[in-house]
PDB file of C-alpha atoms in Angstrom:
ATOM      1  CA  MET D 239     -16.449   2.092   0.629  1.00 40.00           C
ATOM      2  CA  ALA D 240     -17.073   1.366   4.291  1.00 39.00           C
ATOM      3  CA  MET D 241     -16.470   3.951   6.970  1.00 40.00           C
ATOM      4  CA  ILE D 242     -14.706   3.576  10.318  1.00 39.00           C
ATOM      5  CA  GLU D 243     -16.925   5.208  12.900  1.00 40.00           C
ATOM      6  CA  ASN D 244     -15.533   3.817  16.151  1.00 41.00           C
ATOM      7  CA  ILE D 245     -11.901   4.888  16.256  1.00 40.00           C
ATOM      8  CA  GLN D 246     -11.148   6.235  19.697  1.00 42.00           C
ATOM      9  CA  LYS D 247      -9.336   9.570  19.402  1.00 45.00           C
ATOM     10  CA  HIS D 248      -6.146   9.985  21.422  1.00 44.00           C
ATOM     11  CA  SER D 249      -3.684  12.816  21.616  1.00 47.00           C
ATOM     12  CA  GLU D 250      -0.777  10.587  22.727  1.00 62.00           C
ATOM     13  CA  PRO D 251       1.868   9.575  20.143  1.00 66.00           C
ATOM     14  CA  SER D 252       0.930   5.932  20.741  1.00 75.00           C
ATOM     15  CA  ALA D 253      -2.072   4.199  22.260  1.00 87.00           C
ATOM     16  CA  LEU D 254      -4.297   1.151  22.066  1.00 92.00           C
ATOM     17  CA  VAL D 255      -7.403   1.912  20.022  1.00 93.00           C
ATOM     18  CA  GLU D 256     -10.406  -0.077  18.835  1.00 93.00           C
ATOM     19  CA  ILE D 257     -11.354  -0.368  15.146  1.00 91.00           C
ATOM     20  CA  ASP D 258     -14.451  -2.376  14.190  1.00 89.00           C
ATOM     21  CA  GLY D 259     -14.318  -4.319  17.445  1.00 91.00           C
ATOM     22  CA  GLU D 260     -10.601  -5.162  17.179  1.00 93.00           C
ATOM     23  CA  MET D 261      -7.746  -3.683  19.180  1.00 95.00           C
ATOM     24  CA  PHE D 262      -4.823  -2.050  17.403  1.00 97.00           C
ATOM     25  CA  TYR D 263      -1.658  -0.384  18.603  1.00 96.00           C
ATOM     26  CA  LYS D 264      -1.613   3.118  17.112  1.00 96.00           C
ATOM     27  CA  ILE D 265       1.553   5.081  16.347  1.00 95.00           C
ATOM     28  CA  SER D 266       0.706   8.691  15.510  1.00 95.00           C
ATOM     29  CA  GLY D 267       2.747  10.940  13.267  1.00 94.00           C
ATOM     30  CA  VAL D 268       4.935   8.227  11.727  1.00 94.00           C
ATOM     31  CA  ASP D 269       5.806  10.631   8.898  1.00 91.00           C
ATOM     32  CA  GLN D 270       7.766  12.651  11.488  1.00 92.00           C
ATOM     33  CA  MET D 271       9.815   9.610  12.560  1.00 94.00           C
ATOM     34  CA  PRO D 272      12.717   7.794  10.887  1.00 95.00           C
ATOM     35  CA  GLU D 273      11.409   5.022   8.649  1.00 96.00           C
ATOM     36  CA  PHE D 274      11.281   1.552  10.230  1.00 96.00           C
ATOM     37  CA  PHE D 275      10.278  -1.891   8.911  1.00 97.00           C
ATOM     38  CA  MET D 276       7.866  -4.462  10.299  1.00 96.00           C
ATOM     39  CA  SER D 277       6.883  -8.034   9.504  1.00 96.00           C
ATOM     40  CA  LEU D 278       3.280  -9.219   9.201  1.00 96.00           C
ATOM     41  CA  VAL D 279       2.512 -12.816  10.114  1.00 93.00           C
ATOM     42  CA  SER D 280      -0.032 -15.228   8.686  1.00 95.00           C
ATOM     43  CA  SER D 281      -1.564 -18.550   9.678  1.00 92.00           C
ATOM     44  CA  GLY D 282      -0.659 -19.736   6.166  1.00 93.00           C
ATOM     45  CA  ASP D 283       2.467 -19.364   4.042  1.00 95.00           C
ATOM     46  CA  HIS D 284       2.093 -15.614   3.411  1.00 96.00           C
ATOM     47  CA  TRP D 285       4.899 -13.239   4.352  1.00 97.00           C
ATOM     48  CA  MET D 286       5.168  -9.450   4.228  1.00 97.00           C
ATOM     49  CA  PHE D 287       7.974  -7.041   5.067  1.00 97.00           C
ATOM     50  CA  ILE D 288       6.595  -3.489   5.178  1.00 97.00           C
ATOM     51  CA  SER D 289       7.854  -0.093   6.287  1.00 97.00           C
ATOM     52  CA  SER D 290       6.147   2.597   8.341  1.00 96.00           C
ATOM     53  CA  ARG D 291       5.789   4.584   5.095  1.00 94.00           C
ATOM     54  CA  GLY D 292       4.196   1.756   3.107  1.00 95.00           C
ATOM     55  CA  ALA D 293       7.203   0.430   1.152  1.00 96.00           C
ATOM     56  CA  LEU D 294       6.924  -3.343   1.018  1.00 97.00           C
ATOM     57  CA  THR D 295       7.724  -6.734  -0.358  1.00 97.00           C
ATOM     58  CA  ALA D 296       5.439  -9.734   0.076  1.00 97.00           C
ATOM     59  CA  GLY D 297       4.834 -13.220  -1.215  1.00 96.00           C
ATOM     60  CA  ARG D 298       4.162 -16.834  -0.355  1.00 95.00           C
ATOM     61  CA  ARG D 299       6.524 -19.545   0.890  1.00 94.00           C
ATOM     62  CA  ASN D 300       9.807 -17.763   0.113  1.00 94.00           C
ATOM     63  CA  ALA D 301      11.455 -14.998  -1.928  1.00 94.00           C
ATOM     64  CA  ASP D 302      11.137 -17.059  -5.137  1.00 94.00           C
ATOM     65  CA  HIS D 303       7.358 -16.671  -4.890  1.00 94.00           C
ATOM     66  CA  ALA D 304       7.203 -12.919  -4.279  1.00 95.00           C
ATOM     67  CA  LEU D 305       4.168 -10.818  -5.171  1.00 95.00           C
ATOM     68  CA  PHE D 306       6.233  -7.609  -5.092  1.00 96.00           C
ATOM     69  CA  PRO D 307       9.985  -7.441  -5.819  1.00 94.00           C
ATOM     70  CA  TYR D 308      12.153  -8.827  -3.035  1.00 94.00           C
ATOM     71  CA  TYR D 309      15.060  -6.500  -2.286  1.00 93.00           C
ATOM     72  CA  SER D 310      16.946  -5.105   0.712  1.00 93.00           C
ATOM     73  CA  ALA D 311      15.288  -2.473   2.904  1.00 95.00           C
ATOM     74  CA  ASP D 312      17.065   0.510   1.321  1.00 95.00           C
ATOM     75  CA  LYS D 313      15.947  -0.487  -2.188  1.00 93.00           C
ATOM     76  CA  LEU D 314      12.392  -1.105  -0.979  1.00 95.00           C
ATOM     77  CA  SER D 315      12.316   2.442   0.374  1.00 95.00           C
ATOM     78  CA  ASP D 316      13.570   3.805  -2.951  1.00 94.00           C
ATOM     79  CA  MET D 317      10.827   1.878  -4.781  1.00 93.00           C
ATOM     80  CA  ALA D 318       7.983   3.005  -2.512  1.00 93.00           C
ATOM     81  CA  GLU D 319       6.511   5.496  -5.031  1.00 92.00           C
ATOM     82  CA  PHE D 320       5.977   2.836  -7.704  1.00 93.00           C
ATOM     83  CA  THR D 321       5.535  -0.429  -5.760  1.00 95.00           C
ATOM     84  CA  GLY D 322       2.527  -1.570  -3.760  1.00 96.00           C
ATOM     85  CA  SER D 323      -0.490   0.585  -2.943  1.00 96.00           C
ATOM     86  CA  LYS D 324      -1.342   3.622  -5.058  1.00 96.00           C
ATOM     87  CA  THR D 325      -4.354   5.898  -4.549  1.00 97.00           C
ATOM     88  CA  VAL D 326      -5.209   9.173  -6.268  1.00 97.00           C
ATOM     89  CA  LEU D 327      -8.277  11.169  -5.206  1.00 97.00           C
ATOM     90  CA  LEU D 328      -9.931  14.002  -7.127  1.00 96.00           C
ATOM     91  CA  VAL D 329     -11.776  16.005  -4.475  1.00 96.00           C
ATOM     92  CA  ARG D 330     -14.343  18.642  -5.448  1.00 93.00           C
ATOM     93  CA  VAL D 331     -14.781  21.147  -2.640  1.00 88.00           C
ATOM     94  CA  SER D 332     -16.959  23.603  -4.612  1.00 85.00           C
ATOM     95  CA  ALA D 333     -18.377  24.104  -8.085  1.00 84.00           C
ATOM     96  CA  ASP D 334     -15.165  25.702  -9.323  1.00 87.00           C
ATOM     97  CA  GLN D 335     -12.514  24.239  -7.000  1.00 90.00           C
ATOM     98  CA  MET D 336     -10.955  20.769  -7.123  1.00 93.00           C
ATOM     99  CA  HIS D 337      -7.898  19.235  -5.489  1.00 94.00           C
ATOM    100  CA  VAL D 338      -5.821  16.209  -6.463  1.00 95.00           C
ATOM    101  CA  TRP D 339      -4.769  14.326  -3.344  1.00 96.00           C
ATOM    102  CA  GLU D 340      -2.412  11.350  -3.443  1.00 96.00           C
ATOM    103  CA  PRO D 341      -2.251   9.886   0.079  1.00 96.00           C
ATOM    104  CA  PHE D 342       1.198   8.774   1.279  1.00 95.00           C
ATOM    105  CA  ALA D 343       2.982  10.376  -1.678  1.00 92.00           C
ATOM    106  CA  THR D 344       6.188  12.275  -0.975  1.00 84.00           C
ATOM    107  CA  CYS D 345       4.827  15.486  -2.501  1.00 78.00           C
ATOM    108  CA  THR D 346       1.654  15.542  -0.357  1.00 70.00           C
ATOM    109  CA  HIS D 347       3.352  17.661   2.333  1.00 67.00           C
ATOM    110  CA  GLU D 348       3.805  20.493  -0.164  1.00 75.00           C
ATOM    111  CA  HIS D 349       0.084  21.047  -0.720  1.00 83.00           C
ATOM    112  CA  PHE D 350      -1.816  19.939   2.397  1.00 92.00           C
ATOM    113  CA  VAL D 351      -1.579  19.808   6.174  1.00 94.00           C
ATOM    114  CA  ILE D 352      -1.454  16.081   6.940  1.00 94.00           C
ATOM    115  CA  GLN D 353      -0.716  13.541   9.636  1.00 95.00           C
ATOM    116  CA  ARG D 354       0.109   9.899   9.021  1.00 96.00           C
ATOM    117  CA  ASN D 355      -0.614   7.105  11.490  1.00 97.00           C
ATOM    118  CA  VAL D 356      -0.034   3.354  11.639  1.00 97.00           C
ATOM    119  CA  PHE D 357      -2.263   0.828  13.419  1.00 97.00           C
ATOM    120  CA  LYS D 358      -0.921  -2.699  13.959  1.00 97.00           C
ATOM    121  CA  SER D 359      -2.797  -5.573  15.570  1.00 96.00           C
ATOM    122  CA  PRO D 360      -1.312  -7.206  18.698  1.00 95.00           C
ATOM    123  CA  LEU D 361      -0.997 -10.502  16.797  1.00 94.00           C
ATOM    124  CA  GLY D 362       0.884  -8.768  13.993  1.00 95.00           C
ATOM    125  CA  ASN D 363      -1.422 -10.106  11.271  1.00 96.00           C
ATOM    126  CA  LYS D 364      -3.143  -6.821  10.306  1.00 97.00           C
ATOM    127  CA  ILE D 365      -1.916  -3.296   9.699  1.00 98.00           C
ATOM    128  CA  TRP D 366      -3.674  -0.031   8.842  1.00 98.00           C
ATOM    129  CA  PHE D 367      -2.016   2.985   7.245  1.00 98.00           C
ATOM    130  CA  GLU D 368      -3.885   6.273   7.679  1.00 97.00           C
ATOM    131  CA  GLU D 369      -3.347   9.749   6.279  1.00 97.00           C
ATOM    132  CA  GLU D 370      -5.412  12.552   7.780  1.00 96.00           C
ATOM    133  CA  ASN D 371      -5.753  15.500   5.394  1.00 96.00           C
ATOM    134  CA  ARG D 372      -6.654  18.415   7.648  1.00 95.00           C
ATOM    135  CA  THR D 373      -6.838  20.821   4.722  1.00 94.00           C
ATOM    136  CA  LEU D 374      -9.607  18.835   2.992  1.00 95.00           C
ATOM    137  CA  ASN D 375     -11.061  17.346   6.221  1.00 95.00           C
ATOM    138  CA  LEU D 376     -10.705  13.818   4.890  1.00 97.00           C
ATOM    139  CA  ALA D 377      -8.950  10.685   6.112  1.00 97.00           C
ATOM    140  CA  PHE D 378      -7.839   7.817   3.893  1.00 98.00           C
ATOM    141  CA  ARG D 379      -6.890   4.423   5.305  1.00 97.00           C
ATOM    142  CA  TYR D 380      -5.865   1.104   3.852  1.00 98.00           C
ATOM    143  CA  GLN D 381      -5.270  -2.246   5.510  1.00 97.00           C
ATOM    144  CA  TRP D 382      -3.139  -5.271   4.684  1.00 98.00           C
ATOM    145  CA  THR D 383      -4.062  -8.695   6.034  1.00 97.00           C
ATOM    146  CA  PHE D 384      -4.223 -12.312   4.852  1.00 97.00           C
ATOM    147  CA  GLY D 385      -6.844 -14.976   4.182  1.00 94.00           C
ATOM    148  CA  HIS D 386      -6.828 -18.620   3.135  1.00 93.00           C
ATOM    149  CA  ARG D 387      -9.332 -18.018   0.327  1.00 92.00           C
ATOM    150  CA  PHE D 388      -8.135 -14.691  -1.118  1.00 92.00           C
ATOM    151  CA  GLY D 389      -4.467 -14.617  -0.082  1.00 95.00           C
ATOM    152  CA  PHE D 390      -3.339 -11.014   0.363  1.00 96.00           C
ATOM    153  CA  ILE D 391      -6.254  -8.749   1.255  1.00 97.00           C
ATOM    154  CA  ARG D 392      -6.161  -4.972   0.957  1.00 97.00           C
ATOM    155  CA  ARG D 393      -9.069  -2.908   2.277  1.00 96.00           C
ATOM    156  CA  CYS D 394      -9.496   0.844   1.734  1.00 96.00           C
ATOM    157  CA  GLU D 395     -11.710   3.413   3.452  1.00 96.00           C
ATOM    158  CA  ILE D 396     -12.357   7.147   3.168  1.00 97.00           C
ATOM    159  CA  THR D 397     -13.813   9.131   6.063  1.00 96.00           C
ATOM    160  CA  ASN D 398     -15.182  12.669   5.895  1.00 96.00           C
ATOM    161  CA  THR D 399     -13.956  14.336   9.097  1.00 94.00           C
ATOM    162  CA  GLY D 400     -15.525  17.730   8.318  1.00 92.00           C
ATOM    163  CA  MET D 401     -19.002  19.238   8.265  1.00 92.00           C
ATOM    164  CA  HIS D 402     -19.385  19.602   4.501  1.00 90.00           C
ATOM    165  CA  ALA D 403     -20.129  16.981   1.860  1.00 89.00           C
ATOM    166  CA  ARG D 404     -17.328  16.006  -0.528  1.00 91.00           C
ATOM    167  CA  ASP D 405     -17.582  14.800  -4.122  1.00 95.00           C
ATOM    168  CA  ILE D 406     -14.675  12.395  -4.671  1.00 96.00           C
ATOM    169  CA  GLU D 407     -13.420  10.408  -7.656  1.00 97.00           C
ATOM    170  CA  VAL D 408     -11.105   7.546  -6.693  1.00 97.00           C
ATOM    171  CA  LEU D 409      -8.344   5.795  -8.633  1.00 96.00           C
ATOM    172  CA  ASP D 410      -6.965   2.958  -6.531  1.00 96.00           C
ATOM    173  CA  GLY D 411      -4.849  -0.101  -7.168  1.00 94.00           C
ATOM    174  CA  LEU D 412      -1.482  -1.848  -6.939  1.00 95.00           C
ATOM    175  CA  GLN D 413       1.793  -1.279  -8.746  1.00 94.00           C
ATOM    176  CA  ASN D 414       4.798  -3.377  -9.750  1.00 94.00           C
ATOM    177  CA  LEU D 415       3.272  -6.819  -9.299  1.00 94.00           C
ATOM    178  CA  LEU D 416       5.621  -9.626 -10.290  1.00 93.00           C
ATOM    179  CA  PRO D 417       4.696 -12.301 -12.836  1.00 92.00           C
ATOM    180  CA  ALA D 418       4.781 -15.862 -11.564  1.00 87.00           C
ATOM    181  CA  GLY D 419       8.095 -17.645 -11.884  1.00 85.00           C
ATOM    182  CA  VAL D 420      10.377 -14.611 -11.457  1.00 90.00           C
ATOM    183  CA  GLU D 421      12.772 -16.007  -8.868  1.00 91.00           C
ATOM    184  CA  GLN D 422      14.876 -13.996  -6.436  1.00 91.00           C
ATOM    185  CA  ASN D 423      18.121 -14.526  -8.358  1.00 89.00           C
ATOM    186  CA  PHE D 424      16.521 -13.241 -11.550  1.00 88.00           C
ATOM    187  CA  GLN D 425      15.133 -10.185  -9.732  1.00 87.00           C
ATOM    188  CA  LEU D 426      18.562  -9.295  -8.359  1.00 86.00           C
ATOM    189  CA  ARG D 427      20.609  -9.909 -11.518  1.00 84.00           C
ATOM    190  CA  TYR D 428      18.179  -8.860 -14.259  1.00 81.00           C
ATOM    191  CA  SER D 429      15.742  -6.430 -12.629  1.00 79.00           C
ATOM    192  CA  ASN D 430      15.656  -4.019 -15.587  1.00 83.00           C
ATOM    193  CA  LEU D 431      15.322  -6.900 -18.039  1.00 85.00           C
ATOM    194  CA  CYS D 432      12.411  -8.218 -15.994  1.00 86.00           C
ATOM    195  CA  ASP D 433      10.700  -4.810 -16.241  1.00 87.00           C
ATOM    196  CA  ALA D 434      11.215  -4.832 -20.017  1.00 87.00           C
ATOM    197  CA  TYR D 435       9.477  -8.206 -20.437  1.00 89.00           C
ATOM    198  CA  LYS D 436       6.669  -7.742 -17.908  1.00 91.00           C
ATOM    199  CA  LYS D 437       3.172  -7.501 -19.344  1.00 91.00           C
ATOM    200  CA  SER D 438      -0.278  -7.193 -17.787  1.00 91.00           C
ATOM    201  CA  GLU D 439      -3.731  -7.655 -19.316  1.00 93.00           C
ATOM    202  CA  LEU D 440      -7.338  -7.517 -18.174  1.00 92.00           C
ATOM    203  CA  LEU D 441      -9.480 -10.460 -19.234  1.00 92.00           C
ATOM    204  CA  HIS D 442     -12.663  -8.770 -20.411  1.00 89.00           C
ATOM    205  CA  GLY D 443     -15.849 -10.135 -18.967  1.00 89.00           C
ATOM    206  CA  SER D 444     -14.105 -11.843 -16.053  1.00 90.00           C
ATOM    207  CA  GLY D 445     -12.510  -8.964 -14.123  1.00 86.00           C
ATOM    208  CA  LEU D 446      -9.311 -10.995 -13.826  1.00 90.00           C
ATOM    209  CA  ALA D 447      -5.888  -9.469 -14.391  1.00 90.00           C
ATOM    210  CA  VAL D 448      -3.065 -11.564 -15.836  1.00 93.00           C
ATOM    211  CA  TYR D 449       0.607 -10.738 -15.209  1.00 92.00           C
ATOM    212  CA  TYR D 450       3.259 -12.543 -17.237  1.00 92.00           C
ATOM    213  CA  LEU D 451       6.535 -12.253 -19.153  1.00 90.00           C
ATOM    214  CA  SER D 452       5.972 -11.591 -22.846  1.00 89.00           C
ATOM    215  CA  SER D 453       8.775 -13.997 -23.843  1.00 84.00           C
ATOM    216  CA  ILE D 454      11.767 -15.843 -22.440  1.00 80.00           C
ATOM    217  CA  PRO D 455      14.105 -13.083 -21.191  1.00 78.00           C
ATOM    218  CA  THR D 456      17.514 -12.833 -22.814  1.00 76.00           C
ATOM    219  CA  ASP D 457      20.234 -10.169 -22.740  1.00 75.00           C
ATOM    220  CA  ARG D 458      22.273 -11.522 -25.646  1.00 78.00           C
ATOM    221  CA  ALA D 459      23.070  -9.204 -28.534  1.00 77.00           C
ATOM    222  CA  GLU D 460      20.448 -10.561 -30.912  1.00 72.00           C
ATOM    223  CA  PRO D 461      16.969  -9.406 -32.038  1.00 67.00           C
TER     224      PRO D 461
END
């Protein structure tokens, strides 16, 4: 994982900062603010509607080609724990002491002293989410952006902000991806049925994941 070394530190709640040669508008302490939603823009047909706490929906062209379920803002917020980015870190601070840290999880506040920040590019095509864990002296960040070759691009980074080395095991990925062909009307009317028929597999030897419906969905009273 790459490291951000050139973030300018500011004490203000908001400021323009530079990350890897690009300017971003930083909002500090977003976990202390009411949740708000933003749109990310693309030079292609990508769209993303994402909240200051990471809840999101995204896709290409329109809602019938969503990558994550397309719902209203209140439902997106309710689904934040099991939709989109998910990271779990096992941090060893000594030979006999380990901590499990899940950045951006609701329960994180109960165990660590943290601060959450958002960095959005002036063009609105890139966004960073950052959680500073001041108990463990670590910072975890992930970015969403778009590309013509790879579509939706998510980049993650861990920075050691302390003086001592850290041994970290990382589990990182995405949750609640939609199979192709699940249109908006089906999501709204048969969301639970869609969950029941969703299936995902890893194609061994290729590294490709396949998401699909295991059969034609039906809610009729028949086996």
